[in-house]
Amino acid sequence: MSFEGSEKKFEIIINPQSESLRKYSFYPSLLKKAKTKVVNQFSNSHCDAYILSESSLFVWEHRLTLITCGKTTLSSAVLYLVKHLDKEAIQALFFQRKNELFPLGQKTSFEYDVIQLRKKFEGKALRFGHLDEHHFFLFHLEQSYLPHPKDHTIEILMYDIQGELNSLFKSSAPAEQIRSALNLESSFPGFTLQDHAFQPQGYSLNALRGEEYYTIHVTPQEPGYYVSFETNMENPSEVLNKVIRLFRPLRLDVITFFPFSYGEDFQCELDGFVKNVFSKKRLNCGFDVQFSAFSNIKSQASSPYTW
């Protein structure tokens, strides 16, 4: 069985009058609950960014984003975290899982995770997309919340990477060589970067610029070859097109969270791609969520994969 690149994600926003999340010292224990650990860490004045053995953790003063892949048990980490927080201070909470290539290899299912989370929270569970196509699951806290007008994220989940990066990711190239080939300083200037190349394969990168972040995760093992890019940068349409030109995927999924005041204006359309799946929902916690799955119209039939 190949490594599972599809990610689970947890995000929590607490009251700005609450104690800073950056002051807590229990994160090694929290990550142990998720069955992951810190590989590298750096900070700026706004955020602490951690590269993990399975993806990334970002901690701002009153917001936390934890992304994990592989066989992690993210819901256990969520329950551990909320035991250390004042429940009344939690303003918004999101837990999501992308469809997995190897679901039987996972320690939990989304349904199990939701049962556990509902022991602590009143929340709603949703599926975006059809079960027989690319889709993702979302659990969110069922309470009103008014996000900042610029509070948005875009997740770009890519498959069938083409070009020079394809062979580089599949090699055992060092992090410096991969970063040089990506040339991210040109595409997204002003960010401080930290990365890590895993052995024999795999690559992760975190980037910070003020309160903005982006993160890249590469799982090049077949048949689950997968690259993800996530950010809260402005101009998401421009970011999306830059990422596609860089990685040259033949298939990709796009997940966006936008506040009501913004979401209606974002149109996820890509030249040269067919939108196979589209699903959108306005949540009562202040966000419009969109899920789109695309395939390149020039895609060729693939050969059967043998293992």
PDB file of N, CA and C in Angstrom, residues 17 22-23 37 46 66 71 80 114 116 128 147 155 161 179 183 228 238 240-242 248 259:
ATOM      1  N   GLN A  17      -9.951  38.278  22.531  1.00  0.00           N
ATOM      2  CA  GLN A  17      -9.642  38.668  23.913  1.00  0.00           C
ATOM      3  C   GLN A  17      -9.033  37.516  24.711  1.00  0.00           C
ATOM      4  N   ARG A  22      -0.209  30.985  20.849  1.00  0.00           N
ATOM      5  CA  ARG A  22       1.239  30.804  20.702  1.00  0.00           C
ATOM      6  C   ARG A  22       1.930  30.600  22.060  1.00  0.00           C
ATOM      7  N   LYS A  23       1.228  30.890  23.141  1.00  0.00           N
ATOM      8  CA  LYS A  23       1.819  30.778  24.471  1.00  0.00           C
ATOM      9  C   LYS A  23       1.755  29.362  25.043  1.00  0.00           C
ATOM     10  N   LYS A  37       4.823  14.432  14.266  1.00  0.00           N
ATOM     11  CA  LYS A  37       5.774  15.160  15.106  1.00  0.00           C
ATOM     12  C   LYS A  37       6.437  16.267  14.302  1.00  0.00           C
ATOM     13  N   HIS A  46       3.953  37.196  13.718  1.00  0.00           N
ATOM     14  CA  HIS A  46       2.526  36.881  13.672  1.00  0.00           C
ATOM     15  C   HIS A  46       2.209  35.397  13.854  1.00  0.00           C
ATOM     16  N   LEU A  66      -4.053  22.970  11.481  1.00  0.00           N
ATOM     17  CA  LEU A  66      -3.272  21.734  11.527  1.00  0.00           C
ATOM     18  C   LEU A  66      -3.671  20.871  10.335  1.00  0.00           C
ATOM     19  N   LYS A  71      -1.638   8.234   7.870  1.00  0.00           N
ATOM     20  CA  LYS A  71      -2.615   7.539   8.712  1.00  0.00           C
ATOM     21  C   LYS A  71      -2.856   8.266  10.031  1.00  0.00           C
ATOM     22  N   TYR A  80      -8.028  16.693  22.110  1.00  0.00           N
ATOM     23  CA  TYR A  80      -6.986  17.032  23.086  1.00  0.00           C
ATOM     24  C   TYR A  80      -6.848  18.540  23.216  1.00  0.00           C
ATOM     25  N   VAL A 114     -16.638  12.359  13.200  1.00  0.00           N
ATOM     26  CA  VAL A 114     -17.781  13.211  13.522  1.00  0.00           C
ATOM     27  C   VAL A 114     -18.437  12.756  14.819  1.00  0.00           C
ATOM     28  N   GLN A 116     -17.011  11.389  17.331  1.00  0.00           N
ATOM     29  CA  GLN A 116     -16.155  11.842  18.420  1.00  0.00           C
ATOM     30  C   GLN A 116     -16.286  13.345  18.645  1.00  0.00           C
ATOM     31  N   PHE A 128     -19.083  17.503   0.043  1.00  0.00           N
ATOM     32  CA  PHE A 128     -19.063  18.284  -1.184  1.00  0.00           C
ATOM     33  C   PHE A 128     -18.607  17.368  -2.312  1.00  0.00           C
ATOM     34  N   PRO A 147     -16.673  36.399  10.075  1.00  0.00           N
ATOM     35  CA  PRO A 147     -15.235  36.449   9.785  1.00  0.00           C
ATOM     36  C   PRO A 147     -14.813  37.810   9.254  1.00  0.00           C
ATOM     37  N   GLU A 155      -7.321  26.015  -1.257  1.00  0.00           N
ATOM     38  CA  GLU A 155      -6.563  24.765  -1.241  1.00  0.00           C
ATOM     39  C   GLU A 155      -6.564  24.212  -2.658  1.00  0.00           C
ATOM     40  N   ILE A 161       1.248  15.334 -12.135  1.00  0.00           N
ATOM     41  CA  ILE A 161       2.146  16.461 -12.357  1.00  0.00           C
ATOM     42  C   ILE A 161       2.998  16.191 -13.595  1.00  0.00           C
ATOM     43  N   ARG A 179      13.763  23.367  -4.001  1.00  0.00           N
ATOM     44  CA  ARG A 179      13.359  24.761  -3.809  1.00  0.00           C
ATOM     45  C   ARG A 179      13.860  25.633  -4.964  1.00  0.00           C
ATOM     46  N   ASN A 183      11.478  27.918  -7.634  1.00  0.00           N
ATOM     47  CA  ASN A 183      11.663  29.359  -7.839  1.00  0.00           C
ATOM     48  C   ASN A 183      10.498  30.153  -7.238  1.00  0.00           C
ATOM     49  N   SER A 228      -0.126  19.262  -2.875  1.00  0.00           N
ATOM     50  CA  SER A 228      -1.106  20.230  -2.374  1.00  0.00           C
ATOM     51  C   SER A 228      -0.435  21.578  -2.140  1.00  0.00           C
ATOM     52  N   GLU A 238      -5.326  34.732  -9.153  1.00  0.00           N
ATOM     53  CA  GLU A 238      -3.953  34.874  -9.639  1.00  0.00           C
ATOM     54  C   GLU A 238      -3.060  33.790  -9.044  1.00  0.00           C
ATOM     55  N   LEU A 240      -3.991  30.835  -7.994  1.00  0.00           N
ATOM     56  CA  LEU A 240      -4.379  29.559  -8.590  1.00  0.00           C
ATOM     57  C   LEU A 240      -3.706  29.356  -9.945  1.00  0.00           C
ATOM     58  N   ASN A 241      -3.718  30.371 -10.779  1.00  0.00           N
ATOM     59  CA  ASN A 241      -3.121  30.241 -12.101  1.00  0.00           C
ATOM     60  C   ASN A 241      -1.600  30.119 -12.031  1.00  0.00           C
ATOM     61  N   LYS A 242      -0.961  30.816 -11.092  1.00  0.00           N
ATOM     62  CA  LYS A 242       0.479  30.670 -10.913  1.00  0.00           C
ATOM     63  C   LYS A 242       0.836  29.252 -10.496  1.00  0.00           C
ATOM     64  N   ARG A 248       1.872  22.178 -13.298  1.00  0.00           N
ATOM     65  CA  ARG A 248       1.349  21.575 -14.528  1.00  0.00           C
ATOM     66  C   ARG A 248       0.595  20.269 -14.269  1.00  0.00           C
ATOM     67  N   PRO A 259     -15.473  34.611   3.179  1.00  0.00           N
ATOM     68  CA  PRO A 259     -16.576  35.237   3.908  1.00  0.00           C
ATOM     69  C   PRO A 259     -17.675  35.643   2.947  1.00  0.00           C
TER      70      PRO A 259
END
